[in-house]
XYZ file of N, CA and C in Angstrom:
789
model
N 139.756 -13.723 192.476
C 141.071 -13.978 193.250
C 141.993 -13.029 193.110
N 142.784 -12.754 194.081
C 143.719 -11.645 193.979
C 144.973 -12.178 193.011
N 145.853 -11.405 192.613
C 146.831 -11.625 191.830
C 147.767 -12.593 192.462
N 147.978 -12.576 193.836
C 148.893 -13.405 194.590
C 148.295 -14.626 195.101
N 146.922 -14.918 194.379
C 146.330 -16.134 194.760
C 146.333 -17.223 193.604
N 146.345 -18.626 194.091
C 146.528 -19.717 193.091
C 145.652 -20.856 193.584
N 144.635 -21.275 192.454
C 144.004 -22.383 192.683
C 144.765 -23.739 192.736
N 144.412 -24.585 193.775
C 145.173 -25.816 193.867
C 144.224 -27.110 193.926
N 144.482 -27.934 193.076
C 143.643 -29.103 193.332
C 144.415 -30.393 193.597
N 144.079 -31.212 194.735
C 144.636 -32.285 195.097
C 143.936 -33.176 195.751
N 144.186 -34.340 196.009
C 143.435 -35.486 196.512
C 143.332 -35.862 197.933
N 142.269 -36.148 198.429
C 142.105 -36.674 199.652
C 142.382 -38.278 199.825
N 142.377 -38.756 201.079
C 142.857 -40.274 201.155
C 142.121 -41.160 199.994
N 141.070 -40.961 199.767
C 139.959 -41.662 198.986
C 139.863 -41.256 197.544
N 140.906 -40.248 197.001
C 140.856 -39.794 195.899
C 139.943 -38.983 195.563
N 138.892 -38.454 196.588
C 137.885 -37.301 196.324
C 138.959 -36.042 196.142
N 138.712 -35.305 195.135
C 139.322 -34.098 194.673
C 139.272 -32.884 195.521
N 140.117 -32.367 196.149
C 139.587 -31.178 196.934
C 140.467 -29.756 196.228
N 139.635 -28.647 196.509
C 140.074 -27.432 195.935
C 140.360 -26.428 196.880
N 141.641 -25.909 196.651
C 141.972 -24.767 197.644
C 142.431 -23.592 196.985
N 142.816 -22.548 197.741
C 143.140 -21.474 197.179
C 144.439 -21.014 197.910
N 145.722 -21.013 197.415
C 146.797 -20.482 198.080
C 147.073 -19.174 197.703
N 147.253 -18.590 198.804
C 147.464 -17.012 198.909
C 148.880 -16.787 199.257
N 149.946 -16.714 198.340
C 151.125 -16.479 198.845
C 151.953 -15.179 198.743
N 152.295 -14.756 199.570
C 152.775 -13.218 199.585
C 154.142 -13.173 200.349
N 154.641 -14.427 200.715
C 155.934 -14.326 201.308
C 156.660 -15.709 200.919
N 157.965 -15.878 200.923
C 158.784 -16.958 200.581
C 158.980 -17.859 201.882
N 158.630 -17.110 202.997
C 159.034 -17.910 204.137
C 158.205 -18.974 204.464
N 158.457 -19.867 205.380
C 157.748 -21.269 205.444
C 156.691 -21.388 206.416
N 155.725 -20.046 206.583
C 154.785 -19.928 207.507
C 153.516 -19.773 206.677
N 152.488 -20.566 207.398
C 151.224 -20.255 206.649
C 149.919 -20.588 207.496
N 148.758 -20.066 207.406
C 147.678 -20.024 207.923
C 146.522 -20.865 207.304
N 146.028 -21.978 207.489
C 145.229 -22.754 206.976
C 143.639 -22.686 207.467
N 142.711 -22.408 206.600
C 141.397 -21.753 207.039
C 140.370 -23.011 206.644
N 139.697 -23.471 207.599
C 138.700 -24.735 207.409
C 137.366 -24.203 207.822
N 136.515 -24.159 206.888
C 135.268 -23.597 206.956
C 134.389 -24.558 207.667
N 132.852 -24.124 207.757
C 131.932 -24.752 208.599
C 131.163 -25.597 207.519
N 129.948 -26.454 208.159
C 129.306 -27.268 207.562
C 128.463 -26.400 206.540
N 128.058 -27.121 205.349
C 127.410 -26.274 204.259
C 127.592 -24.874 203.994
N 128.959 -24.696 204.045
C 129.818 -23.308 203.499
C 130.774 -23.672 202.632
N 131.607 -23.018 202.175
C 132.798 -23.263 201.388
C 134.064 -22.404 201.557
N 135.144 -22.477 201.070
C 136.416 -22.001 201.064
C 136.221 -20.324 201.458
N 135.139 -19.753 201.061
C 134.983 -18.483 201.195
C 134.696 -17.834 202.525
N 134.068 -18.939 203.120
C 133.605 -18.995 204.678
C 132.491 -17.734 204.550
N 131.499 -17.747 203.666
C 130.541 -16.774 203.596
C 131.202 -15.513 203.407
N 132.271 -15.308 202.825
C 133.018 -13.980 202.533
C 133.960 -13.760 203.489
N 133.973 -14.375 204.563
C 134.633 -14.188 205.924
C 136.403 -14.515 205.712
N 136.417 -15.592 205.079
C 137.531 -16.197 204.763
C 138.359 -15.582 203.903
N 137.637 -14.845 202.840
C 138.205 -14.195 201.629
C 138.725 -12.921 202.332
N 137.953 -12.176 203.194
C 138.436 -11.040 203.764
C 139.665 -11.504 204.836
N 139.695 -12.416 205.529
C 140.911 -13.082 206.360
C 141.991 -12.945 205.502
N 141.914 -13.724 204.349
C 143.093 -13.819 203.444
C 143.584 -12.657 202.977
N 142.568 -11.574 202.733
C 143.103 -10.194 202.203
C 143.809 -9.572 203.461
N 143.420 -9.529 204.540
C 144.002 -8.925 205.900
C 145.385 -9.642 206.099
N 145.551 -10.969 205.696
C 146.714 -11.735 205.947
C 147.601 -11.202 204.996
N 147.215 -11.142 203.716
C 148.164 -10.533 202.754
C 148.626 -9.361 203.046
N 147.959 -8.224 203.878
C 148.515 -7.025 204.103
C 149.538 -7.175 204.961
N 149.542 -8.173 205.926
C 150.518 -8.460 206.860
C 151.799 -9.374 206.285
N 151.767 -9.563 205.194
C 152.724 -10.499 204.232
C 152.612 -11.926 205.022
N 151.421 -12.468 205.191
C 151.302 -13.924 205.785
C 150.848 -14.586 204.854
N 151.283 -15.673 204.410
C 150.672 -16.678 203.609
C 149.258 -17.453 204.356
N 148.398 -17.567 203.390
C 147.357 -18.425 203.916
C 146.784 -19.537 202.740
N 145.977 -20.515 203.073
C 145.426 -21.581 202.342
C 143.979 -21.734 202.712
N 143.027 -21.572 202.027
C 141.596 -21.900 202.420
C 141.245 -22.904 201.371
N 140.405 -23.793 201.670
C 139.952 -25.134 200.717
C 138.571 -25.381 201.140
N 137.962 -25.900 200.217
C 136.477 -26.877 200.273
C 136.917 -28.105 200.768
N 135.934 -28.427 201.841
C 135.847 -29.663 202.336
C 135.106 -30.610 201.291
N 135.174 -31.810 201.272
C 134.527 -32.819 200.533
C 133.139 -32.197 200.211
N 132.522 -32.449 198.985
C 131.036 -31.970 198.805
C 130.754 -30.654 199.237
N 131.688 -29.849 199.249
C 131.161 -28.684 199.383
C 132.178 -27.655 198.292
N 131.781 -26.455 198.010
C 132.459 -25.663 196.965
C 132.645 -26.331 195.817
N 133.989 -26.259 195.353
C 134.569 -26.881 194.177
C 135.149 -28.252 194.313
N 135.061 -28.773 195.637
C 135.575 -30.211 195.966
C 134.695 -30.986 195.290
N 135.094 -32.402 195.054
C 134.109 -33.285 194.611
C 133.541 -34.265 195.666
N 132.723 -35.170 195.680
C 132.339 -35.931 196.874
C 130.739 -35.855 197.008
N 130.087 -36.769 197.565
C 128.733 -36.875 197.813
C 128.336 -36.456 199.172
N 127.594 -35.530 199.235
C 127.169 -34.737 200.625
C 126.759 -35.701 201.502
N 125.845 -36.748 201.130
C 125.415 -37.495 202.213
C 126.441 -38.816 202.648
N 127.490 -38.842 201.765
C 128.727 -39.532 202.093
C 129.600 -38.892 203.103
N 129.554 -37.591 203.239
C 130.440 -36.989 204.056
C 130.354 -37.517 205.653
N 131.410 -37.577 206.405
C 131.132 -37.599 207.897
C 132.486 -37.016 208.352
N 132.260 -37.181 209.817
C 133.557 -36.417 210.688
C 134.945 -37.141 210.314
N 134.985 -38.279 210.230
C 136.177 -38.919 209.897
C 136.757 -38.620 208.665
N 136.049 -38.511 207.658
C 136.433 -38.240 206.325
C 136.599 -36.945 206.188
N 136.141 -35.814 206.726
C 136.379 -34.251 206.944
C 137.717 -34.498 207.652
N 138.127 -35.086 208.705
C 139.348 -35.027 209.337
C 140.445 -35.481 208.314
N 140.340 -36.614 207.654
C 141.072 -37.202 206.500
C 141.379 -35.698 205.623
N 140.459 -34.951 205.220
C 140.746 -33.746 204.245
C 141.562 -32.788 205.008
N 141.399 -32.528 206.347
C 142.562 -31.759 206.791
C 143.778 -32.349 206.834
N 143.920 -33.512 206.933
C 145.164 -34.315 206.931
C 146.013 -34.035 205.585
N 144.987 -34.390 204.509
C 145.591 -34.134 203.174
C 146.142 -33.001 202.893
N 145.230 -31.933 203.310
C 145.657 -30.632 203.062
C 146.876 -30.291 203.817
N 147.086 -30.569 205.027
C 148.250 -30.226 205.877
C 149.588 -31.144 204.883
N 149.522 -32.144 204.423
C 150.356 -33.177 203.698
C 150.908 -32.321 202.556
N 149.886 -31.903 201.797
C 150.338 -31.108 200.601
C 151.043 -29.630 200.918
N 150.663 -29.078 201.979
C 151.231 -27.767 202.213
C 152.759 -28.252 202.956
N 152.736 -29.215 203.657
C 154.197 -29.581 204.136
C 155.022 -29.941 202.980
N 154.388 -30.759 201.967
C 155.298 -31.031 200.866
C 155.878 -29.959 200.029
N 155.135 -28.682 200.096
C 155.399 -27.412 199.402
C 156.559 -26.688 200.418
N 156.711 -27.373 201.529
C 157.847 -26.604 202.393
C 157.373 -25.948 203.371
N 156.010 -25.935 203.721
C 155.533 -24.940 205.108
C 155.733 -25.852 206.235
N 156.580 -25.229 207.334
C 157.043 -25.788 208.404
C 156.453 -25.316 209.562
N 155.832 -24.035 209.489
C 155.174 -23.318 210.749
C 153.547 -23.211 210.181
N 152.766 -23.739 210.932
C 151.268 -23.884 210.221
C 150.365 -23.449 211.494
N 149.505 -22.361 211.110
C 148.515 -21.964 212.049
C 147.066 -22.873 211.531
N 146.403 -23.630 212.254
C 144.892 -24.132 211.756
C 144.006 -23.155 212.390
N 143.093 -22.860 211.468
C 141.916 -21.945 211.735
C 140.606 -22.877 211.439
N 139.724 -23.020 212.434
C 138.623 -23.872 212.090
C 137.310 -23.120 212.685
N 136.358 -23.007 211.936
C 135.027 -22.299 212.442
C 134.059 -23.303 212.322
N 133.190 -23.231 213.423
C 131.842 -24.089 213.643
C 132.288 -25.646 213.370
N 131.637 -26.352 212.501
C 132.024 -27.640 212.340
C 133.224 -27.911 212.243
N 133.859 -27.220 211.324
C 135.367 -27.176 210.763
C 136.161 -27.184 212.042
N 135.684 -26.327 213.068
C 136.345 -26.105 214.520
C 136.424 -27.482 215.194
N 135.363 -28.280 214.925
C 135.359 -29.416 215.700
C 136.239 -30.456 214.998
N 136.270 -30.442 213.695
C 137.220 -31.200 212.923
C 138.741 -31.095 213.407
N 139.081 -29.764 213.186
C 140.283 -29.443 213.624
C 140.817 -29.685 214.841
N 139.976 -29.766 215.818
C 140.300 -29.997 217.333
C 140.518 -31.611 217.342
N 140.090 -32.253 216.364
C 140.270 -33.965 216.304
C 141.655 -34.438 215.825
N 142.550 -33.538 215.228
C 143.636 -33.806 214.669
C 144.486 -34.488 215.541
N 145.637 -35.466 215.182
C 146.534 -35.991 215.823
C 147.799 -34.898 215.710
N 147.751 -33.871 216.683
C 148.932 -33.240 216.570
C 150.294 -33.642 216.882
N 150.295 -34.904 217.403
C 151.674 -35.341 217.644
C 152.368 -35.599 216.212
N 151.288 -36.094 215.269
C 151.912 -36.405 213.996
C 152.129 -35.132 213.206
N 151.668 -34.149 213.573
C 151.765 -32.695 212.814
C 152.305 -31.649 213.824
N 153.801 -32.067 213.924
C 154.676 -30.973 214.684
C 154.475 -29.491 214.081
N 154.345 -29.738 212.791
C 154.494 -28.394 212.109
C 153.442 -27.467 212.448
N 152.290 -27.890 213.258
C 151.096 -26.905 213.581
C 151.379 -26.380 214.850
N 151.651 -25.059 214.830
C 152.164 -24.348 215.968
C 151.137 -23.623 216.903
N 150.133 -23.481 216.304
C 148.704 -22.658 217.027
C 147.553 -23.113 216.424
N 146.314 -22.868 217.076
C 145.097 -23.373 216.735
C 144.309 -22.037 217.025
N 143.196 -21.860 215.901
C 142.318 -20.794 216.164
C 140.938 -21.377 216.069
N 140.072 -21.256 216.943
C 138.739 -21.936 216.839
C 137.801 -20.909 216.929
N 136.905 -20.646 215.956
C 135.698 -19.652 216.141
C 134.457 -20.668 216.339
N 133.808 -20.217 217.056
C 132.408 -20.675 217.534
C 132.529 -22.376 217.101
N 133.131 -23.042 217.688
C 133.598 -24.287 217.343
C 132.667 -25.253 217.835
N 132.170 -26.290 217.238
C 131.486 -27.506 217.571
C 132.408 -28.348 218.313
N 132.951 -28.134 219.629
C 133.752 -28.973 220.143
C 133.217 -30.127 220.928
N 131.753 -30.246 220.991
C 131.192 -31.354 221.588
C 129.977 -31.560 220.646
N 130.077 -32.487 219.842
C 128.965 -32.777 219.014
C 127.610 -33.336 219.642
N 128.009 -33.900 220.985
C 126.772 -34.233 221.554
C 126.001 -33.410 222.010
N 126.352 -32.030 222.286
C 125.623 -30.991 222.348
C 124.662 -30.667 221.556
N 124.835 -31.047 220.141
C 124.088 -30.941 219.165
C 123.276 -32.111 218.973
N 123.442 -33.291 219.615
C 122.543 -34.341 219.287
C 121.515 -34.478 220.335
N 121.681 -33.683 221.426
C 120.863 -33.933 222.648
C 119.766 -32.698 222.549
N 119.957 -31.707 221.982
C 119.220 -30.344 221.905
C 118.330 -30.592 220.659
N 116.909 -30.467 221.099
C 115.962 -30.608 220.048
C 115.863 -29.348 219.137
N 115.621 -29.681 217.873
C 115.796 -28.797 216.789
C 117.176 -28.306 216.094
N 118.223 -28.643 216.939
C 119.558 -28.180 216.455
C 119.925 -29.376 215.003
N 121.055 -29.016 214.429
C 121.596 -29.452 213.269
C 121.602 -31.347 213.517
N 122.301 -31.601 214.365
C 122.674 -33.225 214.511
C 121.489 -33.851 215.622
N 120.498 -33.185 215.567
C 119.570 -33.827 216.849
C 118.947 -35.052 216.479
N 118.440 -35.554 217.482
C 117.932 -37.191 217.321
C 116.717 -37.110 216.414
N 115.979 -36.050 216.416
C 115.053 -36.099 215.366
C 115.342 -35.961 213.840
N 116.268 -35.366 213.740
C 116.959 -35.249 212.555
C 117.675 -36.333 211.879
N 118.352 -37.051 212.985
C 118.800 -38.464 212.556
C 117.826 -39.302 212.388
N 116.579 -39.289 212.860
C 115.480 -40.169 212.522
C 115.119 -40.030 210.942
N 115.058 -38.613 210.671
C 114.745 -38.338 209.336
C 115.632 -39.189 208.339
N 117.024 -39.018 208.883
C 118.045 -39.707 208.112
C 117.986 -41.226 207.893
N 117.684 -41.846 208.913
C 117.407 -43.060 208.859
C 116.387 -43.522 207.919
N 115.285 -42.905 207.915
C 114.236 -43.234 207.169
C 114.317 -42.621 205.523
N 114.796 -41.699 205.557
C 115.101 -40.982 203.992
C 116.210 -41.185 203.353
N 117.460 -41.645 204.454
C 118.779 -41.733 203.809
C 119.680 -40.670 204.068
N 118.970 -39.331 204.038
C 119.571 -38.353 204.532
C 118.773 -37.412 205.184
N 119.218 -36.356 205.946
C 118.379 -35.090 206.436
C 118.888 -33.922 205.524
N 118.151 -33.117 205.201
C 118.344 -32.091 204.315
C 118.495 -30.700 205.161
N 119.705 -30.030 205.292
C 119.929 -28.735 206.105
C 120.204 -27.843 204.852
N 119.569 -26.674 205.115
C 119.661 -25.320 204.115
C 120.496 -24.378 204.605
N 121.540 -23.677 204.040
C 122.302 -22.472 204.595
C 121.202 -21.244 204.414
N 120.771 -20.703 205.434
C 120.090 -19.636 205.519
C 120.315 -18.340 204.951
N 121.782 -18.104 204.520
C 122.132 -17.072 203.892
C 122.135 -17.042 202.313
N 122.672 -18.557 201.930
C 122.770 -18.637 200.392
C 121.588 -19.713 199.892
N 121.063 -20.249 200.872
C 120.074 -21.292 200.373
C 120.442 -22.594 199.919
N 121.925 -22.676 199.848
C 122.224 -23.907 199.607
C 121.815 -25.003 200.397
N 121.622 -26.331 199.709
C 121.347 -27.271 200.482
C 122.263 -28.404 200.862
N 122.431 -29.137 201.700
C 123.262 -30.114 201.900
C 122.682 -31.457 202.675
N 122.938 -32.597 202.196
C 122.164 -33.828 202.693
C 123.146 -34.436 203.691
N 122.617 -34.559 204.916
C 123.462 -34.997 206.013
C 123.190 -36.598 206.148
N 123.990 -37.590 205.804
C 123.780 -38.945 205.825
C 123.798 -39.605 207.188
N 123.334 -40.872 207.337
C 123.285 -41.596 208.533
C 124.665 -41.582 209.366
N 125.747 -41.711 208.801
C 126.991 -41.820 209.339
C 127.519 -40.736 210.314
N 127.130 -39.561 209.728
C 127.597 -38.186 210.359
C 126.858 -38.177 211.785
N 125.503 -38.652 211.753
C 124.856 -38.650 213.039
C 125.278 -39.556 213.879
N 125.711 -40.872 213.292
C 126.413 -41.918 214.339
C 127.486 -41.514 214.809
N 128.182 -40.895 214.118
C 129.537 -40.450 214.612
C 129.506 -39.207 215.721
N 128.551 -38.459 215.477
C 128.391 -37.257 216.399
C 127.990 -37.785 217.847
N 127.394 -38.992 217.631
C 126.904 -39.452 219.141
C 128.198 -39.898 220.021
N 129.141 -40.209 219.239
C 130.348 -40.767 220.087
C 131.781 -40.029 220.059
N 131.771 -39.100 219.020
C 133.195 -38.306 218.897
C 132.950 -37.068 219.613
N 133.846 -36.849 220.615
C 133.883 -35.521 221.390
C 135.120 -34.857 221.071
N 135.209 -33.777 220.123
C 136.412 -33.195 219.784
C 137.199 -32.580 220.979
N 136.693 -32.009 221.944
C 137.522 -31.220 223.091
C 138.320 -32.054 223.771
N 137.884 -33.396 223.752
C 138.481 -34.437 224.709
C 139.939 -34.693 224.036
N 140.018 -34.588 222.777
C 141.331 -34.679 222.103
C 142.077 -33.507 222.305
N 141.419 -32.448 222.090
C 142.334 -30.931 222.166
C 142.907 -30.750 223.333
N 142.206 -31.282 224.477
C 142.996 -30.878 225.965
C 144.124 -31.634 226.226
N 144.267 -32.700 225.384
C 145.690 -33.434 225.442
C 146.954 -32.643 225.257
N 146.623 -31.700 224.366
C 148.045 -31.030 223.826
C 148.126 -29.619 224.620
N 149.127 -29.104 224.388
C 149.624 -27.784 225.079
C 149.972 -26.708 224.036
N 149.378 -26.792 222.640
C 149.364 -25.976 221.795
C 148.778 -24.532 222.187
N 149.502 -23.225 221.742
C 148.362 -22.061 222.030
C 147.068 -22.317 221.146
N 146.044 -21.882 221.787
C 144.740 -21.856 220.967
C 144.200 -20.765 221.469
N 143.230 -20.273 220.499
C 142.540 -18.879 220.412
C 141.196 -19.372 220.259
N 140.292 -19.137 221.350
C 138.840 -19.485 221.328
C 138.223 -18.041 221.059
N 137.399 -18.147 219.943
C 136.628 -16.861 219.711
C 135.241 -17.220 219.532
N 134.208 -16.613 220.141
C 132.897 -16.850 220.183
C 131.777 -15.718 220.719
N 130.713 -15.571 219.765
C 129.902 -14.697 220.196
C 128.877 -14.942 221.355
N 128.668 -14.101 222.040
C 127.572 -14.392 223.214
C 126.293 -14.494 223.056
N 125.918 -14.128 221.638
C 124.529 -14.379 221.409
C 124.330 -15.724 220.388
N 125.280 -16.546 220.399
C 125.386 -17.820 219.397
C 124.379 -18.395 219.790
N 122.992 -18.922 219.061
C 122.209 -19.799 219.407
C 122.483 -21.267 218.584
N 123.467 -21.251 217.919
C 123.935 -22.590 217.358
C 124.734 -23.574 218.254
N 125.849 -22.825 218.431
C 126.845 -23.366 219.276
C 126.821 -22.363 220.590
N 126.551 -22.677 221.683
C 126.692 -21.761 222.898
C 128.204 -21.342 223.299
N 128.318 -20.218 223.487
C 129.617 -19.701 223.872
C 130.084 -20.132 225.176
N 129.308 -20.734 225.835
C 129.823 -21.408 227.144
C 130.567 -22.574 227.000
N 130.295 -23.207 225.811
C 131.166 -24.536 225.318
C 132.680 -24.020 224.963
N 132.797 -22.940 224.324
C 134.433 -22.518 224.279
C 134.946 -22.070 225.558
N 134.109 -21.298 226.312
C 134.466 -20.772 227.609
C 134.903 -21.943 228.428
N 134.131 -23.126 228.474
C 134.412 -24.135 229.504
C 135.792 -24.950 228.902
N 135.812 -25.186 227.684
C 136.732 -25.830 227.017
C 138.200 -25.096 227.119
N 138.138 -23.849 226.950
C 139.302 -23.059 227.085
C 139.970 -23.223 228.574
N 139.008 -23.187 229.666
C 139.526 -23.629 231.021
C 140.399 -24.770 231.276
N 139.972 -25.926 230.357
C 140.611 -26.957 230.133
C 141.846 -27.050 229.633
N 142.137 -26.245 228.852
C 143.457 -26.158 227.940
C 144.489 -25.546 228.674
N 145.861 -26.050 228.342
C 146.787 -25.533 229.192
C 147.379 -24.264 228.551
N 147.162 -23.742 227.380
C 147.525 -22.610 226.726
C 146.700 -22.107 226.031
N 145.489 -21.395 226.442
C 144.531 -20.898 225.755
C 144.166 -19.574 226.045
N 143.385 -18.971 224.895
C 142.930 -17.442 225.080
C 141.573 -17.579 224.494
N 140.696 -16.820 225.625
C 139.281 -16.724 225.030
C 139.059 -15.397 224.691
N 138.220 -15.171 223.474
C 138.123 -13.730 223.159
C 136.404 -13.853 222.914
N 135.691 -13.144 223.693
C 133.933 -13.222 223.260
C 133.668 -12.014 222.577
N 132.986 -11.979 221.462
C 132.302 -10.953 220.872
C 130.956 -10.605 221.383
N 130.580 -9.385 222.177
C 129.377 -9.241 222.748
C 128.511 -9.094 221.787
N 127.499 -9.934 222.164
C 126.284 -10.035 221.267
C 126.331 -10.515 220.015
N 127.553 -11.121 219.639
C 127.891 -11.808 218.334
C 127.166 -13.151 218.138
N 126.602 -13.419 216.895
C 125.886 -14.478 216.606
C 126.549 -15.482 215.878
N 126.110 -16.677 215.699
C 126.773 -17.653 214.841
C 127.060 -17.292 213.584
N 128.537 -17.375 213.269
C 129.102 -16.996 211.867
C 128.741 -15.288 211.920
N 128.402 -14.717 212.979
C 128.290 -13.172 212.835
C 127.062 -12.566 212.107
N 126.514 -13.657 211.450
C 125.191 -13.455 210.654
C 125.484 -11.976 209.556
N 126.640 -11.745 209.046
C 126.716 -10.701 208.132
C 127.037 -9.321 208.928
N 127.233 -9.466 210.163
C 127.355 -8.341 210.930
C 128.978 -7.764 210.723
N 128.883 -6.966 209.764
C 130.444 -6.570 209.322
C 131.130 -6.027 210.465
N 130.683 -5.345 211.520
C 131.453 -4.866 212.650
C 132.130 -6.166 213.499
N 130.876 -6.978 213.693
C 131.522 -8.107 214.465
C 132.898 -8.823 213.582
N 132.406 -9.069 212.467
C 133.382 -9.661 211.690
C 134.597 -8.958 211.657
N 134.604 -7.831 211.347
C 135.959 -7.072 211.583
C 136.624 -7.233 212.616
N 135.782 -7.164 213.952
C 136.485 -7.258 215.112
C 137.181 -8.647 215.334
N 136.363 -9.617 214.993
C 136.893 -11.024 215.008
C 138.291 -11.051 214.284
N 138.199 -10.822 212.971
C 139.525 -10.926 212.059
C 140.514 -10.054 212.922
N 140.398 -8.794 213.161
C 141.360 -8.088 213.946
C 141.973 -8.949 215.259
N 141.093 -9.416 215.804
C 141.557 -10.176 217.151
C 142.461 -11.394 216.711
N 141.993 -11.840 215.696
C 142.532 -13.201 215.109
C 143.933 -12.751 214.534
N 143.726 -11.772 213.687
C 145.165 -11.325 213.205
C 146.206 -10.960 214.227
N 145.963 -10.434 215.410
C 146.912 -10.222 216.325
C 147.452 -11.675 217.052
N 146.563 -12.468 217.113
C 146.950 -13.717 217.699
C 147.740 -14.590 216.728
N 147.564 -14.323 215.469
C 148.518 -14.885 214.427
C 149.834 -14.647 214.369
N 149.760 -12.888 214.393
C 150.980 -12.394 214.501
C 152.061 -12.674 215.695
N 151.342 -12.693 216.668
C 152.151 -13.071 217.979
C 152.632 -14.363 217.995
N 151.706 -15.374 217.438
C 152.021 -16.744 217.448
C 153.350 -17.159 216.815
N 153.392 -16.256 215.417
C 154.379 -16.586 214.536
C 155.746 -15.702 214.937
N 155.792 -14.930 215.892
C 156.940 -14.376 216.454
C 157.697 -15.319 217.189
N 156.937 -16.197 218.044
C 157.509 -17.057 218.875
C 158.433 -17.910 218.204
């Protein structure tokens, strides 16, 4: 960790202990909160660590945390579901607001982007803008397409075995998806909540994403009142370690953050 970074432990609604890293470089009340995807952690496969570094150079505070059952947070993987991860985001916002942060930008990637999109923003007026990278804005897309993470065939395995095991292709880390997350994915549609608000939103997506199609971000961005769509040509899901694409995505995101905080 950088000298300006501090590890923070706090509880979610059900006393699951969450772990985050506060990167504090300014005494102002502005902060960017980074919410990672499924079977990842607060480093975001290194992307969130780099993002925090870039924001530090701009004197912008950030906070990246592990969802339950990820990284250094406690909790059992197969007990994780969409509703509980949403509560983790709320608990994270509550602790930051209690520390005096009044202007917050929420950044969610992949599954975490879907979770961020479900927030009741009327309760959290401190959130001034949203950033969604290759976000799972419609979990039902993932339930109907054969072979993808939340497909019906994987749900059948979870019903039979108690969970379905997914493996992170980059780290080899395994995560057990329980029945409840499959059940919720069939009825919860994040973008239907998102389009009710007029917050500034940056949608960023790679055009070669084979996990979450970029057309999803494209179509939802058109439904939103105050949106900006940025496409990374030939970019894959999570950019697959392509440093050029990662740097491009971070640079575009940094510009959006700076402009959003100026308003």
